């Protein structure tokens, strides 16, 4: 079948021929069409957007991904790579089915090798993060990225979005864990930097461009990842304080005194707490305070973490920085603290449509950023409920706005984009980033182009070289019209 001049639709005569060619590559059961395509592939996690596609194709090997790319490139069908579909910026789906397929890596789920000597593991792109964590833990090992969606998010998606999460403070983002990649390029060629070497300066590795590229430059099929000794010891505390300024002072002190063992420093404003309980009733704030902090210490060696955390927090109380402190009494108690923190994201989703943001600023101006955002919401969008929380230790805030109960969903969705614009303007004004973790996807292209025109233009040039037919994830991260 040669390249049709118009994008394929299900009404076209060559649609069935195309599907048969796909079936020959991956097997009949691994191509889904029409009513077989479940919401897993079409509805994003937040249920904000509904995607469409000609087919969902489920390769199980790199070779199959390569053959799919060759076929699609030849006939002009575009490919949307999809992992766990937990991305929050619409990168893994497209609203129109016009000439696109979803390529899901869910069958590429093999943990090929765990090498405790080399401190690396080799995995296929479709391995779910939580499964990798569990397998490593059995072997007394650990992976440095932990995020709320880890029960579904896959390694390929995590690398493609350069995911962050709650351990960035200690271990960095996903890019810090990647030692090598195997990638199928748009033309079907397979490239690899999977040497397993910790040091290799034979020129820069061009495949590292795939990290954070959201599937527009290649399909990640395998990865070699850095692993760590298991953190066998941990101590967790819930701290209450009066303000984000106080939270910043607490971070400064704890970081200075406990840098080597500080693993996480999460902050939540008190207005967030009822929404954690919306996810599960037992997720109640353990104490009363305007600002809540979750602090974790961890180590592979027994360093009396509970003792040190308690001592440092006693000093924090002496300095009048905190109003209350609860140190977890057991592993289960510590896990419950974390469940409250993760529960609030679920609670927001349960409540329904809301404006989500994922911003970062330099640490010292987090309180100012939060204050400006909250003042803006109160003045310009009265009744909307501010939710300030996030990975405070990395300067990363999620400032969400929940619509008032009295507003219909349609009306809230109409107003929401104006709030997003104001958040963007304030953060831009503070020289921050409007996307600290989640990426650009299809939702934030305009701001990306506006705030970082040079980066956008360079990426568009790279795209036009690596994917001249614009086969991979069109409309994500950059617009087709932007390629020169
Ligand atoms: C409850 C919840 C909590 C979250 N918490 C965090 C958090 O703390 N930190 C954070 O950074 N993110 C967070 N996220 C966002 C999301 O989980 C991450 O972006 C995650 O990395 C996406 O992985 P995925 O497998 O679901 O990718 P998908 O959503 O399937 O895809 C994301 C992007 O990557 C591309 N892609 C997927 N697989 C491949 C591949 N193999 N090759 C090339 N491109 C590919 C897609 O085309 C898309 O552009 C959260 C999301 C939810 C729902």
Coordinates of C-alpha atoms and ligand atoms in Angstrom, one line a residue:
X1 CA 0.0 0.0 0.0
X2 CA 1.5 3.3 -1.0
X3 CA 1.1 6.7 0.7
X4 CA -2.5 8.1 0.3
X5 CA -2.7 11.8 -0.5
X6 CA -5.2 12.4 2.3
X7 CA -5.1 11.2 5.9
X8 CA -6.8 7.8 6.3
X9 CA -10.3 7.6 7.9
X10 CA -12.3 4.5 8.7
X11 CA -14.5 5.2 5.7
X12 CA -11.6 4.8 3.3
X13 CA -11.2 1.6 1.3
X14 CA -7.5 1.3 2.2
X15 CA -8.3 1.5 5.9
X16 CA -8.8 -2.3 6.2
X17 CA -5.7 -2.9 4.2
X18 CA -3.7 -0.8 6.6
X19 CA -5.2 -2.6 9.6
X20 CA -4.3 -5.9 8.0
X21 CA -0.7 -4.8 7.6
X22 CA -0.7 -3.8 11.3
X23 CA -2.1 -7.2 12.3
X24 CA 0.6 -8.9 10.3
X25 CA 3.2 -7.1 12.3
X26 CA 1.8 -7.5 15.9
X27 CA -0.8 -10.2 15.6
X28 CA -4.6 -9.9 15.2
X29 CA -5.3 -9.5 19.0
X30 CA -2.9 -6.7 19.3
X31 CA -4.7 -4.3 17.0
X32 CA -7.9 -2.7 18.5
X33 CA -10.4 -0.7 16.4
X34 CA -13.6 1.2 17.0
X35 CA -15.7 -0.2 19.8
X36 CA -12.8 -2.4 21.0
X37 CA -10.9 0.8 21.9
X38 CA -11.6 1.3 25.6
X39 CA -11.5 4.6 27.5
X40 CA -8.1 3.6 28.9
X41 CA -6.6 4.7 25.5
X42 CA -8.9 7.7 24.8
X43 CA -9.6 9.4 28.0
X44 CA -6.8 11.1 29.9
X45 CA -6.5 10.5 33.6
X46 CA -8.2 13.8 34.5
X47 CA -11.0 13.1 32.1
X48 CA -10.5 16.6 30.7
X49 CA -9.9 15.5 27.1
X50 CA -11.2 12.7 24.9
X51 CA -8.9 11.4 22.2
X52 CA -9.6 9.5 19.0
X53 CA -7.6 7.3 16.8
X54 CA -7.9 4.9 13.8
X55 CA -6.6 2.0 15.9
X56 CA -4.6 1.1 19.0
X57 CA -1.6 -1.1 18.3
X58 CA 0.2 -3.1 21.0
X59 CA 3.7 -4.2 19.9
X60 CA 5.7 -6.4 22.2
X61 CA 9.1 -6.0 20.7
X62 CA 11.4 -3.3 19.4
X63 CA 11.4 -4.9 16.0
X64 CA 7.6 -4.6 15.9
X65 CA 7.7 -0.9 16.8
X66 CA 10.2 -0.4 14.0
X67 CA 8.0 -2.1 11.5
X68 CA 5.0 0.0 12.6
X69 CA 7.0 3.1 12.1
X70 CA 8.1 2.0 8.7
X71 CA 4.5 1.2 7.7
X72 CA 3.1 4.5 9.1
X73 CA 5.8 6.6 7.5
X74 CA 5.2 5.0 4.2
X75 CA 1.5 5.6 4.1
X76 CA 1.3 8.9 6.0
X77 CA -0.4 7.7 9.2
X78 CA 0.8 9.4 12.4
X79 CA 1.7 7.6 15.6
X80 CA 0.9 8.7 19.2
X81 CA 3.1 6.8 21.6
X82 CA 1.3 6.0 24.8
X83 CA 2.5 4.5 28.1
X84 CA 0.4 4.4 31.3
X85 CA -1.7 7.4 30.0
X86 CA -1.3 9.3 33.2
X87 CA 0.3 12.4 31.6
X88 CA -1.5 15.6 32.5
X89 CA -0.9 17.7 29.4
X90 CA -2.7 15.7 26.7
X91 CA 0.5 14.4 25.1
X92 CA -0.6 10.8 24.7
X93 CA -3.8 11.3 22.8
X94 CA -5.2 13.5 20.0
X95 CA -8.7 14.8 19.7
X96 CA -9.2 13.9 16.0
X97 CA -8.8 10.4 14.7
X98 CA -7.7 11.8 11.4
X99 CA -4.9 9.6 10.2
X100 CA -3.4 8.6 13.6
X101 CA -2.9 5.4 15.6
X102 CA -2.1 5.1 19.3
X103 CA 1.0 2.9 19.9
X104 CA 0.8 1.6 23.4
X105 CA 3.9 0.0 25.1
X106 CA 1.8 -1.9 27.6
X107 CA 2.9 -5.3 26.2
X108 CA 6.6 -4.3 26.4
X109 CA 6.7 -5.0 30.1
X110 CA 9.8 -7.1 30.6
X111 CA 12.3 -6.4 33.3
X112 CA 15.2 -7.9 31.4
X113 CA 18.0 -7.6 33.9
X114 CA 18.8 -6.3 37.3
X115 CA 22.5 -6.0 37.9
X116 CA 23.4 -5.3 41.6
X117 CA 27.1 -5.1 40.8
X118 CA 26.8 -2.5 38.1
X119 CA 23.9 -0.9 40.0
X120 CA 21.8 -0.8 36.8
X121 CA 18.6 -2.4 35.5
X122 CA 17.5 -3.0 31.9
X123 CA 13.8 -2.7 31.2
X124 CA 11.4 -2.5 28.3
X125 CA 9.5 0.8 28.0
X126 CA 6.2 -0.6 29.2
X127 CA 7.4 -1.6 32.7
X128 CA 5.1 0.1 35.2
X129 CA 7.2 2.0 37.8
X130 CA 5.6 0.4 40.9
X131 CA 6.4 -3.1 39.5
X132 CA 10.0 -2.1 39.0
X133 CA 10.1 -0.7 42.6
X134 CA 8.7 -3.9 44.0
X135 CA 11.1 -6.2 42.0
X136 CA 14.1 -4.1 43.1
X137 CA 12.9 -4.1 46.8
X138 CA 12.9 -7.9 46.8
X139 CA 16.6 -7.7 45.9
X140 CA 17.3 -5.0 48.5
X141 CA 17.6 -2.4 45.8
X142 CA 15.8 0.9 45.1
X143 CA 14.8 3.2 42.2
X144 CA 15.2 7.0 42.8
X145 CA 11.9 8.2 41.3
X146 CA 8.6 7.9 43.1
X147 CA 5.4 9.6 42.0
X148 CA 1.7 9.5 42.8
X149 CA 0.8 7.8 39.5
X150 CA 3.5 5.0 39.8
X151 CA 0.8 2.3 39.8
X152 CA 0.2 3.0 36.1
X153 CA 3.0 5.3 34.7
X154 CA 5.5 3.4 32.6
X155 CA 9.2 3.8 32.2
X156 CA 8.9 5.0 28.6
X157 CA 6.3 7.6 29.6
X158 CA 8.4 8.7 32.7
X159 CA 11.5 9.2 30.5
X160 CA 9.5 11.0 27.8
X161 CA 8.1 13.4 30.3
X162 CA 11.3 13.5 32.4
X163 CA 9.1 12.9 35.5
X164 CA 10.0 14.3 38.9
X165 CA 8.0 13.3 42.0
X166 CA 8.7 13.3 45.7
X167 CA 12.3 12.2 45.7
X168 CA 13.8 14.8 43.3
X169 CA 15.3 16.6 46.2
X170 CA 17.6 13.6 46.9
X171 CA 18.0 11.8 43.5
X172 CA 17.0 14.2 40.8
X173 CA 14.5 13.8 38.0
X174 CA 14.1 10.9 35.6
X175 CA 17.0 12.1 33.5
X176 CA 19.4 11.5 36.4
X177 CA 18.4 7.8 36.4
X178 CA 18.8 7.2 32.7
X179 CA 22.2 5.7 31.7
X180 CA 21.2 4.5 28.2
X181 CA 18.3 4.2 25.8
X182 CA 17.1 2.2 22.9
X183 CA 14.9 4.2 20.5
X184 CA 13.0 3.5 17.3
X185 CA 13.3 6.6 15.2
X186 CA 10.4 7.9 13.0
X187 CA 11.9 6.1 9.9
X188 CA 11.9 2.8 11.8
X189 CA 15.7 2.7 12.4
X190 CA 16.7 1.4 15.8
X191 CA 19.4 3.3 17.8
X192 CA 20.9 2.3 21.1
X193 CA 23.1 3.8 23.8
X194 CA 22.5 0.8 26.1
X195 CA 26.1 0.2 27.1
X196 CA 25.4 0.0 30.8
X197 CA 28.5 2.1 31.4
X198 CA 28.4 4.8 34.1
X199 CA 31.1 6.7 32.3
X200 CA 31.2 7.1 28.5
X201 CA 32.4 10.3 27.0
X202 CA 32.6 9.2 23.4
X203 CA 30.8 12.4 22.4
X204 CA 27.4 13.4 23.6
X205 CA 24.7 10.8 23.4
X206 CA 22.1 12.2 21.0
X207 CA 19.5 9.7 22.3
X208 CA 19.4 11.8 25.6
X209 CA 17.3 14.2 23.5
X210 CA 14.4 11.7 24.0
X211 CA 14.3 12.5 27.7
X212 CA 11.4 15.0 28.0
X213 CA 10.7 14.9 24.3
X214 CA 7.2 13.6 24.9
X215 CA 7.3 11.1 22.0
X216 CA 8.0 13.6 19.2
X217 CA 11.5 12.5 18.3
X218 CA 11.4 8.7 18.7
X219 CA 9.7 5.8 20.4
X220 CA 11.6 4.7 23.5
X221 CA 11.6 0.9 23.5
X222 CA 14.2 0.0 26.3
X223 CA 16.2 1.8 28.9
X224 CA 19.2 1.1 31.1
X225 CA 18.5 2.8 34.5
X226 CA 20.6 3.6 37.5
X227 CA 19.6 1.8 40.7
X228 CA 20.5 2.3 44.3
X229 CA 20.8 0.3 47.5
X230 CA 17.4 -0.1 49.3
X231 CA 16.7 2.6 51.8
X232 CA 16.1 0.2 54.7
X233 CA 15.8 2.9 57.3
X234 CA 13.4 5.8 57.3
X235 CA 11.8 8.4 59.5
X236 CA 8.8 10.5 58.7
X237 CA 7.3 13.6 60.4
X238 CA 4.2 15.7 59.9
X239 CA 4.9 19.3 60.9
X240 CA 2.5 22.2 61.3
X241 CA 3.6 25.8 60.9
X242 CA 2.2 29.3 60.4
X243 CA 3.2 30.2 56.9
X244 CA 5.2 29.3 53.8
X245 CA 7.9 31.7 55.0
X246 CA 8.2 29.5 58.1
X247 CA 8.2 26.4 56.0
X248 CA 11.1 27.8 54.0
X249 CA 13.0 28.5 57.2
X250 CA 12.4 24.9 58.4
X251 CA 13.6 23.6 55.0
X252 CA 16.8 25.8 55.3
X253 CA 17.5 24.4 58.8
X254 CA 16.7 20.7 58.1
X255 CA 18.6 20.8 54.8
X256 CA 21.7 22.3 56.4
X257 CA 21.7 19.9 59.4
X258 CA 20.5 16.7 57.7
X259 CA 21.4 17.1 54.0
X260 CA 22.7 13.5 53.5
X261 CA 19.5 11.9 54.8
X262 CA 16.8 14.4 53.7
X263 CA 14.7 12.5 51.2
X264 CA 11.5 14.6 50.8
X265 CA 10.0 17.9 51.9
X266 CA 6.4 18.3 50.8
X267 CA 4.2 21.2 51.7
X268 CA 0.4 21.5 51.8
X269 CA -1.7 24.6 52.7
X270 CA -4.5 23.8 55.2
X271 CA -7.2 24.5 52.7
X272 CA -6.0 21.3 50.9
X273 CA -6.7 19.0 53.8
X274 CA -10.5 18.4 53.4
X275 CA -9.8 17.2 49.8
X276 CA -7.5 14.4 51.0
X277 CA -10.4 13.2 53.2
X278 CA -12.6 13.3 50.1
X279 CA -10.4 10.5 48.6
X280 CA -10.7 8.4 51.8
X281 CA -12.3 9.5 55.0
X282 CA -9.4 8.4 57.2
X283 CA -7.0 10.8 55.3
X284 CA -7.5 13.5 57.9
X285 CA -4.9 16.1 58.7
X286 CA -2.9 14.8 61.7
X287 CA -2.7 18.3 63.3
X288 CA -4.2 21.8 63.0
X289 CA -2.0 24.4 61.3
X290 CA -2.2 26.9 58.4
X291 CA 0.6 25.0 56.6
X292 CA 1.4 21.3 56.8
X293 CA 4.8 19.8 56.0
X294 CA 5.7 16.2 55.3
X295 CA 9.4 15.5 55.9
X296 CA 11.2 12.2 55.2
X297 CA 14.7 11.0 56.1
X298 CA 16.0 7.8 54.7
X299 CA 19.3 5.8 54.5
X300 CA 20.6 2.4 53.6
X301 CA 22.5 2.3 56.9
X302 CA 21.1 2.5 60.4
X303 CA 21.8 6.2 61.3
X304 CA 19.2 6.6 64.1
X305 CA 17.1 8.7 61.7
X306 CA 14.1 8.9 64.2
X307 CA 16.4 10.3 66.8
X308 CA 18.0 12.9 64.5
X309 CA 14.7 14.0 63.0
X310 CA 13.2 14.4 66.4
X311 CA 16.2 16.3 67.6
X312 CA 16.2 18.7 64.6
X313 CA 12.4 19.2 64.9
X314 CA 12.7 20.0 68.6
X315 CA 15.1 22.7 67.6
X316 CA 12.7 23.9 65.0
X317 CA 10.0 24.2 67.7
X318 CA 12.5 26.0 70.0
X319 CA 13.1 28.5 67.2
X320 CA 9.3 29.0 67.0
X321 CA 9.3 28.0 63.4
X322 CA 6.8 25.1 63.9
X323 CA 3.7 25.0 66.0
X324 CA 3.4 21.2 66.2
X325 CA 5.3 18.1 65.2
X326 CA 4.3 14.4 64.9
X327 CA 7.0 11.8 64.3
X328 CA 5.7 8.6 62.7
X329 CA 5.7 5.7 65.2
X330 CA 6.0 2.9 62.6
X331 CA 6.5 2.3 58.9
X332 CA 2.7 2.0 58.6
X333 CA 2.2 5.3 60.3
X334 CA 4.7 7.0 57.9
X335 CA 2.9 5.4 54.9
X336 CA -0.4 6.8 56.2
X337 CA 1.2 10.3 56.2
X338 CA 2.1 9.7 52.5
X339 CA -1.3 8.4 51.7
X340 CA -2.8 11.7 53.0
X341 CA -0.4 13.7 50.7
X342 CA -1.2 11.6 47.6
X343 CA -4.9 11.4 48.6
X344 CA -5.4 15.1 48.1
X345 CA -4.6 14.8 44.3
X346 CA -7.2 12.0 44.1
X347 CA -9.6 14.2 46.1
X348 CA -9.3 17.0 43.7
X349 CA -10.0 14.7 40.8
X350 CA -13.0 13.2 42.7
X351 CA -14.5 16.6 43.2
X352 CA -14.5 17.2 39.4
X353 CA -13.1 19.7 37.0
X354 CA -10.5 22.1 38.4
X355 CA -7.6 24.2 37.2
X356 CA -4.3 22.4 37.7
X357 CA -0.9 23.9 37.6
X358 CA 2.6 22.7 38.1
X359 CA 5.0 25.6 38.5
X360 CA 8.4 26.2 39.8
X361 CA 10.3 29.3 41.0
X362 CA 13.6 29.8 42.9
X363 CA 13.2 28.5 46.4
X364 CA 13.5 31.8 48.1
X365 CA 10.5 33.3 46.3
X366 CA 8.1 30.4 46.8
X367 CA 6.2 32.3 49.5
X368 CA 5.8 35.4 47.3
X369 CA 4.7 33.2 44.3
X370 CA 2.1 31.5 46.4
X371 CA 0.9 34.7 47.9
X372 CA 0.5 36.4 44.5
X373 CA -1.3 33.4 43.1
X374 CA -3.7 33.2 46.0
X375 CA -4.4 37.0 46.0
X376 CA -5.0 36.9 42.2
X377 CA -7.6 34.1 42.6
X378 CA -9.4 35.8 45.5
X379 CA -9.6 39.1 43.7
X380 CA -10.2 38.1 40.1
X381 CA -12.1 34.9 40.5
X382 CA -14.0 35.1 43.8
X383 CA -15.4 31.9 45.1
X384 CA -12.7 29.7 43.5
X385 CA -10.9 27.7 46.1
X386 CA -7.0 27.9 46.1
X387 CA -5.0 24.8 46.7
X388 CA -1.3 25.3 47.3
X389 CA 0.8 22.2 47.7
X390 CA 3.8 20.6 46.2
X391 CA 7.4 19.4 46.2
X392 CA 8.4 22.5 48.1
X393 CA 12.0 21.3 48.5
X394 CA 12.6 21.6 44.7
X395 CA 10.8 24.9 44.4
X396 CA 7.9 23.1 42.8
X397 CA 4.3 24.1 43.6
X398 CA 1.0 22.8 42.4
X399 CA -1.4 25.7 42.6
X400 CA -4.8 24.4 41.8
X401 CA -8.1 26.3 41.7
X402 CA -11.3 24.4 42.5
X403 CA -14.6 26.0 41.2
X404 CA -17.2 27.1 43.7
X405 CA -20.0 24.5 44.2
X406 CA -22.5 26.9 42.7
X407 CA -20.8 27.0 39.3
X408 CA -21.9 24.5 36.6
X409 CA -19.1 22.4 35.2
X410 CA -19.6 24.0 31.8
X411 CA -19.2 27.5 33.2
X412 CA -16.1 26.4 35.3
X413 CA -14.5 25.0 32.1
X414 CA -15.2 28.3 30.4
X415 CA -13.5 30.3 33.1
X416 CA -10.7 27.9 33.8
X417 CA -8.4 28.9 30.9
X418 CA -8.4 32.5 32.1
X419 CA -7.2 31.4 35.5
X420 CA -4.4 29.3 33.9
X421 CA -3.4 32.3 31.9
X422 CA -3.1 34.4 35.0
X423 CA -1.1 31.7 36.8
X424 CA 1.2 31.6 33.8
X425 CA 1.6 35.4 33.8
X426 CA 2.5 35.6 37.5
X427 CA 5.0 32.8 37.3
X428 CA 6.6 34.2 34.1
X429 CA 6.9 37.5 35.9
X430 CA 8.8 35.8 38.7
X431 CA 11.2 34.2 36.1
X432 CA 9.7 30.7 37.0
X433 CA 8.6 27.8 34.9
X434 CA 4.9 27.2 34.1
X435 CA 5.7 23.5 33.8
X436 CA 8.1 22.1 36.4
X437 CA 7.3 18.4 35.9
X438 CA 4.4 17.7 33.6
X439 CA 5.8 18.9 30.2
X440 CA 4.1 20.7 27.4
X441 CA 1.9 18.1 25.6
X442 CA -0.9 19.6 23.6
X443 CA -2.2 21.9 26.3
X444 CA 0.7 24.2 26.8
X445 CA 2.3 24.7 23.4
X446 CA 1.3 28.4 23.1
X447 CA 2.9 29.3 26.4
X448 CA 6.0 27.3 25.5
X449 CA 6.3 29.1 22.2
X450 CA 5.7 32.5 23.8
X451 CA 8.0 32.2 26.9
X452 CA 10.9 30.2 25.3
X453 CA 10.8 31.0 21.6
X454 CA 14.5 30.0 21.0
X455 CA 14.1 26.6 22.7
X456 CA 10.9 26.1 20.7
X457 CA 12.5 27.0 17.4
X458 CA 15.6 24.8 18.0
X459 CA 13.3 21.8 18.9
X460 CA 11.3 22.4 15.8
X461 CA 14.5 22.3 13.7
X462 CA 15.6 19.1 15.4
X463 CA 12.2 17.6 14.8
X464 CA 12.3 18.4 11.1
X465 CA 15.6 16.6 10.8
X466 CA 14.7 13.5 12.9
X467 CA 11.1 13.2 11.7
X468 CA 10.8 15.0 8.4
X469 CA 7.4 13.4 7.6
X470 CA 6.1 14.5 11.0
X471 CA 5.0 10.9 11.8
X472 CA 5.5 11.0 15.6
X473 CA 3.0 12.7 17.9
X474 CA 2.1 15.7 15.7
X475 CA 0.7 18.6 17.6
X476 CA 2.5 17.7 20.8
X477 CA 5.3 20.0 22.2
X478 CA 5.6 21.8 18.9
X479 CA 3.1 22.5 16.0
X480 CA 3.7 21.1 12.6
X481 CA 3.6 24.7 11.2
X482 CA 6.6 25.5 13.4
X483 CA 9.0 23.1 11.7
X484 CA 11.1 24.8 9.2
Ligands
LIG1 C1 -2.1 11.1 40.3 C2 -1.0 11.6 39.5 C3 0.2 12.0 40.1 C4 1.2 12.5 39.3 N1 2.4 12.9 40.0 C5 3.4 13.3 39.2 C6 4.6 13.7 39.9 O1 4.7 13.8 41.1 N2 5.6 14.1 39.1 C7 5.6 14.1 37.7 O2 6.6 14.4 37.1 N3 4.4 13.7 37.1 C8 3.4 13.3 37.8 N4 2.2 13.0 37.2 C9 2.2 13.0 35.7 C10 2.5 11.7 35.0 O3 2.2 10.6 35.8 C11 3.9 11.6 34.5 O4 4.0 12.6 33.4 C12 4.3 10.2 33.9 O5 5.7 10.3 33.7 C13 3.6 9.8 32.6 O6 3.9 8.4 32.3 P1 2.9 7.6 31.4 O7 3.6 6.2 31.2 O8 1.6 7.6 32.0 O9 3.0 8.4 30.1 P2 1.8 8.8 29.1 O10 0.8 9.7 29.8 O11 1.3 7.6 28.4 O12 2.6 9.7 28.0 C14 3.2 10.9 28.4 C15 4.0 11.4 27.2 O13 5.1 10.6 26.9 C16 5.0 10.0 25.5 N5 5.4 8.6 25.6 C17 4.9 7.7 26.4 N6 5.6 6.5 26.2 C18 6.5 6.8 25.3 C19 7.6 6.0 24.7 N7 7.8 4.7 25.0 N8 8.4 6.6 23.8 C20 8.2 7.9 23.5 N9 7.2 8.7 24.0 C21 6.4 8.1 24.9 C22 3.5 10.2 25.2 O14 3.3 10.3 23.8 C23 3.2 11.5 25.9 O15 3.6 12.6 25.2 C24 1.1 12.5 37.9 C25 0.0 12.1 37.3 C26 -1.1 11.7 38.1 C27 -2.3 11.2 37.3

